[in-house]
Short mmCIF file of C-alpha atoms and ligand atoms in Angstrom, two decimals:
data_model
loop_
_atom_site.label_atom_id
_atom_site.label_comp_id
_atom_site.label_asym_id
_atom_site.label_seq_id
_atom_site.Cartn_x
_atom_site.Cartn_y
_atom_site.Cartn_z
CA MET A 1 7.29 28.59 0.62
CA LYS A 2 7.73 24.94 1.58
CA LYS A 3 10.56 22.56 0.76
CA ILE A 4 9.44 18.92 0.83
CA ILE A 5 11.58 15.82 0.42
CA ILE A 6 9.51 13.00 -1.06
CA THR A 7 11.33 9.68 -0.66
CA GLY A 8 10.68 6.86 -3.15
CA GLY A 9 9.35 9.39 -5.67
CA ALA A 10 10.57 7.34 -8.65
CA GLY A 11 8.41 4.35 -7.65
CA PHE A 12 4.79 3.59 -8.43
CA ILE A 13 2.86 5.59 -5.80
CA GLY A 14 5.70 8.02 -5.14
CA SER A 15 5.72 9.19 -8.77
CA HIS A 16 2.00 10.01 -8.56
CA VAL A 17 2.53 11.91 -5.29
CA VAL A 18 5.50 13.85 -6.74
CA ARG A 19 3.52 14.73 -9.90
CA ARG A 20 0.53 15.89 -7.86
CA PHE A 21 2.60 18.12 -5.56
CA VAL A 22 4.75 19.57 -8.37
CA LYS A 23 1.66 20.46 -10.42
CA ASN A 24 -0.69 21.59 -7.63
CA TYR A 25 1.80 23.55 -5.53
CA PRO A 26 4.06 25.58 -7.84
CA HIS A 27 5.30 27.59 -4.83
CA TYR A 28 6.64 24.43 -3.08
CA HIS A 29 10.08 22.97 -3.82
CA ILE A 30 9.80 19.22 -4.29
CA ILE A 31 12.93 17.09 -3.91
CA ASN A 32 12.53 13.50 -5.04
CA LEU A 33 15.00 11.37 -3.06
CA ASP A 34 15.29 7.88 -4.50
CA LYS A 35 17.94 5.15 -4.66
CA LEU A 36 16.61 3.93 -8.01
CA THR A 37 16.38 0.26 -7.11
CA TYR A 38 14.82 -2.09 -9.69
CA ALA A 39 11.47 -0.45 -8.74
CA GLY A 40 12.59 3.16 -9.20
CA ASN A 41 12.29 4.59 -12.68
CA LEU A 42 12.78 8.21 -13.68
CA ALA A 43 10.74 7.55 -16.82
CA ASN A 44 7.72 7.63 -14.46
CA LEU A 45 8.24 11.40 -14.13
CA ARG A 46 9.23 12.49 -17.66
CA ASP A 47 6.31 14.94 -17.90
CA ILE A 48 7.40 17.04 -14.89
CA GLU A 49 11.17 16.49 -14.74
CA HIS A 50 11.94 19.96 -16.13
CA ASN A 51 9.56 21.87 -13.85
CA SER A 52 11.42 24.56 -11.92
CA ASN A 53 9.96 23.46 -8.56
CA TYR A 54 11.18 19.84 -8.97
CA ARG A 55 14.57 18.23 -8.43
CA PHE A 56 15.78 14.62 -8.30
CA VAL A 57 18.46 13.48 -5.85
CA LYS A 58 19.82 9.93 -6.03
CA GLY A 59 20.57 8.43 -2.62
CA ASP A 60 19.95 5.71 -0.07
CA ILE A 61 17.78 6.46 2.99
CA VAL A 62 19.89 3.98 4.98
CA ASP A 63 23.06 6.10 4.52
CA ILE A 64 23.39 8.16 7.74
CA GLU A 65 26.01 10.62 6.47
CA PHE A 66 24.26 11.23 3.16
CA ILE A 67 20.88 11.92 4.78
CA ASN A 68 22.46 14.23 7.34
CA LYS A 69 24.24 16.22 4.60
CA LEU A 70 21.05 16.42 2.56
CA PHE A 71 19.18 17.90 5.53
CA GLU A 72 22.05 20.35 6.18
CA ALA A 73 22.13 21.49 2.56
CA GLU A 74 18.40 21.60 1.80
CA LYS A 75 16.83 22.46 5.17
CA PRO A 76 13.52 20.78 4.27
CA ASP A 77 10.28 21.72 6.05
CA ALA A 78 8.71 18.30 5.57
CA ILE A 79 9.23 14.72 4.46
CA ILE A 80 6.70 12.51 2.75
CA HIS A 81 8.26 9.09 3.11
CA LEU A 82 7.35 6.42 0.56
CA ALA A 83 10.72 4.78 -0.14
CA ALA A 84 10.49 1.09 0.70
CA GLU A 85 10.99 -2.42 -0.50
CA SER A 86 7.35 -3.09 -1.34
CA HIS A 87 6.84 -6.58 -2.79
CA VAL A 88 5.72 -9.37 -0.43
CA ASP A 89 7.17 -12.20 -2.60
CA ARG A 90 10.60 -10.55 -2.63
CA SER A 91 10.41 -10.15 1.17
CA ILE A 92 10.00 -13.91 1.46
CA SER A 93 13.21 -14.47 -0.58
CA ASN A 94 15.26 -11.55 0.84
CA PRO A 95 13.90 -10.41 4.23
CA LEU A 96 17.04 -8.49 5.25
CA ASP A 97 16.69 -6.01 2.37
CA PHE A 98 13.29 -5.14 3.85
CA VAL A 99 14.64 -4.68 7.37
CA MET A 100 17.39 -2.39 6.08
CA THR A 101 15.31 -0.05 3.93
CA ASN A 102 11.93 -0.20 5.65
CA VAL A 103 13.06 -0.23 9.28
CA VAL A 104 16.64 1.12 9.42
CA GLY A 105 16.07 3.62 6.57
CA THR A 106 12.93 4.98 8.23
CA VAL A 107 14.64 5.31 11.63
CA ASN A 108 17.58 7.06 9.97
CA LEU A 109 15.20 9.63 8.44
CA LEU A 110 13.34 10.08 11.74
CA ASN A 111 16.54 10.53 13.68
CA THR A 112 17.98 13.05 11.24
CA ALA A 113 14.69 14.98 11.28
CA ARG A 114 14.69 14.92 15.10
CA HIS A 115 18.11 16.62 15.21
CA HIS A 116 17.63 19.10 12.40
CA TRP A 117 14.09 20.15 13.30
CA ARG A 118 14.64 20.50 17.08
CA GLY A 119 12.88 23.68 18.26
CA ASN A 120 10.79 23.70 15.05
CA TYR A 121 8.59 20.64 15.46
CA ASP A 122 5.48 22.82 15.17
CA LYS A 123 6.60 24.08 11.71
CA THR A 124 7.78 20.75 10.26
CA ARG A 125 6.13 17.43 9.40
CA PHE A 126 7.20 13.79 8.94
CA TYR A 127 4.55 11.93 6.91
CA HIS A 128 5.03 8.17 6.81
CA VAL A 129 3.19 6.25 4.07
CA SER A 130 2.28 2.76 5.25
CA THR A 131 0.08 -0.20 4.40
CA ASP A 132 -3.00 -2.06 5.60
CA GLU A 133 -0.88 -5.24 5.71
CA VAL A 134 0.39 -4.24 9.19
CA TYR A 135 -3.06 -5.22 10.55
CA GLY A 136 -2.69 -8.83 9.41
CA SER A 137 -5.44 -10.89 7.82
CA LEU A 138 -9.24 -10.73 8.14
CA GLY A 139 -11.69 -13.65 8.05
CA GLU A 140 -14.84 -13.48 5.95
CA THR A 141 -16.17 -10.39 7.80
CA GLY A 142 -14.93 -7.21 9.50
CA MET A 143 -12.69 -4.34 8.43
CA PHE A 144 -9.43 -2.77 9.59
CA THR A 145 -9.93 0.46 11.54
CA GLU A 146 -7.22 2.75 12.94
CA GLN A 147 -7.69 0.91 16.27
CA THR A 148 -7.07 -2.60 14.90
CA ALA A 149 -4.08 -4.21 16.64
CA TYR A 150 -1.01 -4.84 14.49
CA ASP A 151 -0.55 -8.50 13.46
CA PRO A 152 1.80 -8.67 10.45
CA HIS A 153 2.64 -12.02 8.85
CA SER A 154 5.13 -11.46 6.03
CA PRO A 155 8.65 -10.03 6.36
CA TYR A 156 7.36 -7.08 4.29
CA SER A 157 4.41 -6.31 6.58
CA ALA A 158 6.53 -6.94 9.70
CA SER A 159 9.09 -4.40 8.45
CA LYS A 160 6.35 -1.84 7.70
CA ALA A 161 4.80 -2.46 11.15
CA GLY A 162 8.24 -1.93 12.71
CA SER A 163 8.66 1.37 10.86
CA ASP A 164 5.16 2.53 11.93
CA HIS A 165 6.04 1.78 15.58
CA PHE A 166 9.22 3.86 15.29
CA VAL A 167 7.32 6.77 13.76
CA ARG A 168 4.86 6.76 16.70
CA ALA A 169 7.75 6.40 19.16
CA TYR A 170 9.42 9.53 17.71
CA HIS A 171 6.17 11.45 18.15
CA ASP A 172 5.47 10.19 21.68
CA THR A 173 9.08 10.41 22.92
CA TYR A 174 10.49 13.49 21.18
CA GLY A 175 7.36 15.33 20.05
CA LEU A 176 8.26 15.06 16.33
CA ASN A 177 5.28 16.12 14.18
CA THR A 178 4.43 12.79 12.56
CA VAL A 179 1.48 11.48 10.56
CA ILE A 180 0.90 7.92 9.31
CA SER A 181 -1.54 6.62 6.71
CA ASN A 182 -2.24 2.93 6.08
CA CYS A 183 -3.59 2.24 2.60
CA SER A 184 -5.02 -0.80 0.83
CA ASN A 185 -3.82 -2.21 -2.53
CA ASN A 186 -3.22 0.44 -5.18
CA TYR A 187 -3.52 0.03 -8.96
CA GLY A 188 -2.98 2.35 -11.92
CA SER A 189 -0.32 3.62 -14.31
CA TYR A 190 3.44 3.08 -13.70
CA HIS A 191 2.74 0.00 -11.51
CA PHE A 192 5.71 -2.37 -11.72
CA PRO A 193 4.67 -5.69 -13.32
CA GLU A 194 5.74 -7.86 -10.39
CA LYS A 195 2.40 -6.96 -8.71
CA LEU A 196 -0.82 -8.79 -9.60
CA ILE A 197 -2.69 -6.33 -11.85
CA PRO A 198 0.15 -5.13 -14.13
CA LEU A 199 1.64 -8.65 -14.23
CA ALA A 200 -1.71 -10.09 -15.34
CA ILE A 201 -2.23 -7.36 -17.97
CA ASN A 202 1.25 -7.93 -19.38
CA ASN A 203 0.91 -11.73 -19.46
CA ILE A 204 -2.60 -11.70 -20.96
CA LYS A 205 -1.42 -9.28 -23.62
CA GLN A 206 1.50 -11.57 -24.48
CA ASN A 207 -0.60 -14.76 -24.34
CA LYS A 208 1.46 -16.06 -21.41
CA PRO A 209 0.10 -18.03 -18.40
CA VAL A 210 -1.45 -15.83 -15.70
CA PRO A 211 -0.26 -17.23 -12.34
CA VAL A 212 -2.98 -17.29 -9.64
CA TYR A 213 -1.72 -18.24 -6.19
CA GLY A 214 -3.58 -21.07 -4.42
CA LYS A 215 -7.25 -21.14 -5.37
CA GLY A 216 -7.46 -17.40 -6.08
CA GLU A 217 -9.78 -17.00 -3.07
CA ASN A 218 -7.73 -14.25 -1.37
CA VAL A 219 -9.43 -10.87 -1.20
CA ARG A 220 -7.81 -7.45 -1.71
CA ASP A 221 -9.39 -3.97 -1.43
CA TRP A 222 -8.29 -2.02 -4.53
CA LEU A 223 -7.83 1.76 -4.76
CA TRP A 224 -6.87 3.87 -7.80
CA VAL A 225 -3.38 5.26 -7.16
CA GLU A 226 -4.37 8.86 -7.97
CA ASP A 227 -7.03 8.69 -5.24
CA HIS A 228 -4.30 7.55 -2.83
CA ALA A 229 -2.13 10.52 -3.87
CA ARG A 230 -5.11 12.87 -3.30
CA ALA A 231 -5.64 11.40 0.18
CA ILE A 232 -1.94 11.87 0.99
CA ASP A 233 -2.18 15.51 -0.12
CA LEU A 234 -5.20 16.12 2.18
CA ILE A 235 -3.72 14.31 5.17
CA PHE A 236 -0.33 16.02 4.74
CA HIS A 237 -1.97 19.44 4.88
CA LYS A 238 -4.78 18.87 7.39
CA ALA A 239 -4.00 16.03 9.83
CA ALA A 240 -3.17 16.64 13.49
CA ALA A 241 0.34 15.78 14.69
CA GLY A 242 0.57 12.16 15.84
CA SER A 243 -2.54 11.07 13.94
CA THR A 244 -3.20 8.02 11.77
CA TYR A 245 -5.62 7.60 8.86
CA ASN A 246 -6.72 4.48 7.01
CA ILE A 247 -7.17 4.87 3.24
CA GLY A 248 -9.16 2.37 1.15
CA GLY A 249 -11.51 2.01 -1.76
CA HIS A 250 -14.38 -0.02 -0.19
CA ASN A 251 -13.71 -2.24 -3.15
CA GLU A 252 -13.06 -5.88 -2.29
CA TRP A 253 -12.28 -8.42 -4.98
CA LYS A 254 -11.33 -12.10 -4.86
CA ASN A 255 -8.16 -12.48 -6.94
CA ILE A 256 -9.78 -14.98 -9.31
CA ASP A 257 -12.77 -12.70 -10.00
CA LEU A 258 -10.46 -9.75 -10.62
CA ILE A 259 -8.31 -11.76 -13.06
CA LYS A 260 -11.41 -12.94 -14.93
CA LEU A 261 -12.61 -9.32 -15.20
CA LEU A 262 -9.22 -8.30 -16.61
CA CYS A 263 -9.42 -11.18 -19.11
CA ARG A 264 -12.82 -9.95 -20.30
CA ILE A 265 -11.61 -6.34 -20.63
CA LEU A 266 -8.55 -7.46 -22.62
CA ASP A 267 -10.56 -9.83 -24.84
CA ARG A 268 -12.66 -6.82 -25.80
CA LYS A 269 -9.77 -4.38 -26.25
CA LEU A 270 -7.54 -6.82 -28.15
CA GLY A 271 -10.37 -8.07 -30.37
CA ARG A 272 -10.15 -11.63 -29.05
CA VAL A 273 -13.02 -14.14 -28.96
CA ALA A 274 -14.88 -13.89 -25.61
CA GLY A 275 -13.34 -16.35 -23.12
CA GLU A 276 -9.99 -16.66 -24.97
CA SER A 277 -7.84 -14.89 -22.37
CA GLU A 278 -9.37 -16.86 -19.44
CA LYS A 279 -7.68 -19.96 -20.85
CA LEU A 280 -4.37 -18.41 -19.72
CA ILE A 281 -5.33 -18.61 -16.01
CA THR A 282 -2.95 -21.03 -14.30
CA PHE A 283 -3.28 -21.99 -10.63
CA VAL A 284 0.15 -22.16 -8.99
CA THR A 285 1.55 -22.94 -5.52
CA ASP A 286 0.27 -20.51 -2.92
CA ARG A 287 2.36 -17.71 -1.38
CA ALA A 288 3.78 -18.75 2.03
CA GLY A 289 1.82 -17.13 4.89
CA HIS A 290 -0.66 -15.70 2.36
CA ASP A 291 -3.08 -13.27 4.10
CA LEU A 292 -6.66 -14.23 3.24
CA ARG A 293 -8.43 -10.89 3.20
CA TYR A 294 -7.79 -7.15 3.58
CA ALA A 295 -10.56 -4.55 3.88
CA ILE A 296 -10.13 -0.96 5.02
CA ASP A 297 -12.64 1.09 6.96
CA ALA A 298 -11.84 4.66 5.80
CA THR A 299 -14.68 6.30 7.76
CA LYS A 300 -12.32 8.56 9.73
CA LEU A 301 -10.80 10.01 6.55
CA LYS A 302 -14.27 10.58 5.07
CA GLN A 303 -15.75 12.16 8.19
CA GLU A 304 -12.80 14.33 9.21
CA LEU A 305 -11.32 15.33 5.84
CA GLY A 306 -14.16 14.64 3.39
CA TRP A 307 -12.17 12.17 1.24
CA VAL A 308 -13.92 9.53 -0.88
CA PRO A 309 -12.59 7.74 -3.99
CA SER A 310 -13.20 9.80 -7.14
CA ILE A 311 -13.78 6.97 -9.63
CA THR A 312 -15.29 3.46 -9.66
CA PHE A 313 -13.14 0.36 -10.01
CA GLU A 314 -14.60 -0.33 -13.45
CA GLU A 315 -13.52 3.15 -14.66
CA GLY A 316 -10.12 2.83 -12.99
CA LEU A 317 -9.42 -0.60 -14.52
CA GLU A 318 -10.42 0.60 -18.00
CA LYS A 319 -8.04 3.58 -17.66
CA THR A 320 -5.29 1.32 -16.34
CA VAL A 321 -5.57 -1.28 -19.11
CA ASP A 322 -5.68 1.54 -21.71
CA TRP A 323 -2.53 3.05 -20.18
CA TYR A 324 -0.63 -0.25 -20.38
CA LEU A 325 -1.74 -0.83 -23.97
CA ALA A 326 -0.69 2.72 -24.94
CA ASN A 327 2.67 2.54 -23.12
CA GLU A 328 4.26 -0.56 -24.58
CA ASP A 329 7.74 0.99 -24.52
CA TRP A 330 7.55 1.63 -20.77
CA LEU A 331 6.41 -1.96 -20.21
CA LYS A 332 9.13 -3.34 -22.50
CA ASP A 333 11.82 -1.30 -20.75
CA VAL A 334 10.90 -2.43 -17.25
CA THR A 335 10.46 -6.09 -18.22
CA SER A 336 13.80 -6.43 -20.00
CA GLY A 337 17.06 -7.45 -18.32
CA HIS A 338 16.84 -8.30 -14.60
CA TYR A 339 13.06 -8.71 -14.71
CA GLN A 340 13.35 -11.88 -16.78
CA GLN A 341 15.65 -13.45 -14.20
CA TYR A 342 13.35 -12.36 -11.34
CA TYR A 343 10.35 -13.87 -13.13
CA GLN A 344 12.16 -17.15 -13.70
CA GLU A 345 13.18 -17.40 -10.04
CA GLN A 346 9.75 -16.44 -8.61
CA TYR A 347 7.63 -18.59 -10.85
CA ALA A 348 9.83 -21.53 -11.89
CA ASN A 349 8.84 -23.82 -9.01
CA ARG A 350 5.28 -22.67 -8.40
P1 NAD B 1 7.64 0.81 -5.28
O1 NAD B 1 8.36 -0.46 -4.98
O2 NAD B 1 6.98 0.97 -6.60
O3 NAD B 1 8.63 2.05 -5.10
C1 NAD B 1 9.54 2.16 -4.05
C2 NAD B 1 10.53 3.26 -4.38
O4 NAD B 1 11.44 3.38 -3.26
C3 NAD B 1 11.38 2.98 -5.62
O5 NAD B 1 11.44 4.13 -6.42
C4 NAD B 1 12.75 2.64 -5.04
O6 NAD B 1 13.82 2.98 -5.92
C5 NAD B 1 12.77 3.47 -3.76
N1 NAD B 1 13.69 2.92 -2.75
C6 NAD B 1 13.76 1.63 -2.32
N2 NAD B 1 14.74 1.50 -1.40
C7 NAD B 1 15.27 2.73 -1.22
C8 NAD B 1 16.30 3.25 -0.39
N3 NAD B 1 16.99 2.44 0.44
N4 NAD B 1 16.59 4.57 -0.45
C9 NAD B 1 15.91 5.40 -1.30
N5 NAD B 1 14.93 4.96 -2.11
C10 NAD B 1 14.61 3.64 -2.08
O7 NAD B 1 6.61 0.99 -4.07
P2 NAD B 1 5.11 1.53 -4.09
O8 NAD B 1 4.21 0.43 -4.42
O9 NAD B 1 5.07 2.79 -4.86
O10 NAD B 1 4.93 1.86 -2.53
C11 NAD B 1 5.35 3.11 -2.00
C12 NAD B 1 5.05 3.12 -0.51
O11 NAD B 1 3.65 2.94 -0.29
C13 NAD B 1 5.76 2.01 0.27
O12 NAD B 1 6.16 2.54 1.50
C14 NAD B 1 4.68 0.96 0.47
O13 NAD B 1 4.91 0.23 1.63
C15 NAD B 1 3.44 1.82 0.57
N6 NAD B 1 2.17 1.21 0.13
C16 NAD B 1 2.08 0.60 -1.10
C17 NAD B 1 0.84 0.09 -1.52
C18 NAD B 1 0.67 -0.55 -2.87
O14 NAD B 1 -0.39 -1.09 -3.17
N7 NAD B 1 1.66 -0.52 -3.76
C19 NAD B 1 -0.27 0.19 -0.67
C20 NAD B 1 -0.13 0.80 0.58
C21 NAD B 1 1.09 1.32 0.96
O1 DAU B 2 -2.35 -4.03 0.82
C1 DAU B 2 -1.35 -3.12 0.45
C2 DAU B 2 -0.19 -3.88 -0.15
O2 DAU B 2 -0.61 -4.32 -1.44
C3 DAU B 2 1.07 -3.03 -0.26
O3 DAU B 2 1.51 -2.68 1.04
C4 DAU B 2 2.18 -3.80 -0.99
O4 DAU B 2 3.31 -2.98 -1.17
C5 DAU B 2 1.64 -4.23 -2.34
O5 DAU B 2 2.60 -5.01 -3.01
C6 DAU B 2 0.34 -5.03 -2.19
O6 DAU B 2 0.60 -6.31 -1.58
P1 DAU B 2 -0.13 -7.66 -2.09
O7 DAU B 2 0.70 -8.82 -1.70
O8 DAU B 2 -1.56 -7.67 -1.71
O9 DAU B 2 -0.06 -7.38 -3.69
P2 DAU B 2 0.34 -8.33 -4.94
O10 DAU B 2 0.01 -7.56 -6.17
O11 DAU B 2 1.68 -8.91 -4.80
O12 DAU B 2 -0.72 -9.52 -4.80
C7 DAU B 2 -2.12 -9.27 -4.79
C8 DAU B 2 -2.83 -10.60 -4.58
O13 DAU B 2 -2.64 -11.42 -5.74
C9 DAU B 2 -2.28 -11.42 -3.42
O14 DAU B 2 -3.34 -12.13 -2.80
C10 DAU B 2 -1.30 -12.40 -4.09
C11 DAU B 2 -1.94 -12.63 -5.44
N1 DAU B 2 -1.02 -12.90 -6.58
C12 DAU B 2 0.03 -12.05 -6.76
C13 DAU B 2 0.90 -12.23 -7.83
C14 DAU B 2 2.08 -11.31 -8.03
C15 DAU B 2 -1.28 -13.93 -7.46
O15 DAU B 2 -2.27 -14.69 -7.30
N2 DAU B 2 -0.42 -14.11 -8.52
C16 DAU B 2 0.67 -13.32 -8.74
O16 DAU B 2 1.43 -13.56 -9.71
#
């Protein structure tokens, strides 16, 4: 019997991790701890919310007293920590929010775990979910390995790098049983439409301009979110204490090529004339400090734990577009209210 607190379980990746653990491990108790910021949405978990091994707790990982009481009451065996401010553009406008949640919130969880799990570090686990952005930006060649030196450029990636350093410090200094994984860009269902793929799908669908930063030459390495959740499951159960794994899809795309592919898929699915959606592509002012290229070398994960992505990008994108077309209500809900104001502010002067 294991009791696991999954933080950020109402967000994009967190909801897939919660769903996977609730369904695959009926003998575990899964507690989803989430503050429900703009990015947290309990509608992402409707299909499992009544399962007897699942419970939602609303709370802020920065709140010292609340986290301490939660540990006292629940006595968890493990944490899988995904709660974060996750959008680079928002980190440029509001860096302090990122320092609070990503750095202070993570240290608060580590510190509480250190006290509550003392004497039991061999039976407990702190799994920290991180990003490839901590490694900085690549030129035309090369890949990030687990040995690549950290070189973050945005307030978001700097805050994630800071949290990774604290996780390692708690392992090296106190012997806490920690694991870190650094993953490339995810895509799939329940992805909030501030990020490139769901934003482009939503705008193309609505015949609105599709904003491409700079010349669209930046490269990202895309992974289907359910393959990320499967990797987290494997690493959580099998990794050695203090270890790090890179997770990635070996699937690099220039932004402009990816957007054109999405336009073609949507032309076909919406019955538009070929080439119609591409007319919506609009080049806008580049993101400040925009990293040119990310690419993950996931050899260690493949060799040690046998993980490889389960589907191709073409299959994953088809599934993703189909999901957004079939879930109009979800999309409408998350793009009403505050989203409109956010969109105005982010894109008005680009
Ligand atoms: P998301 O923004 O969709 O979800 C974040 C969740 O955290 C939300 O449910 C939000 O309500 C919750 N949260 C935020 N602040 C909180 C706080 N103070 N206390 C409690 N809960 C809080 O993020 P995501 O894209 O699902 O990313 C999840 C994790 O994976 C993050 O740590 C991110 O850095 C990492 N990651 C994301 C990607 C990606 O492509 N999206 C890739 C690699 C790593
Ligand atoms: O690499 C992992 C990271 O991927 C995660 O750690 C982050 O949480 C996640 O948000 C994502 O970061 P990116 O900045 O790469 O993702 P985003 O979807 O914001 O942007 C992808 C690329 O598309 C990037 O080069 C910027 C560009 N872009 C983005 C938006 C929102 C555009 O050209 N137009 C847009 O409107």
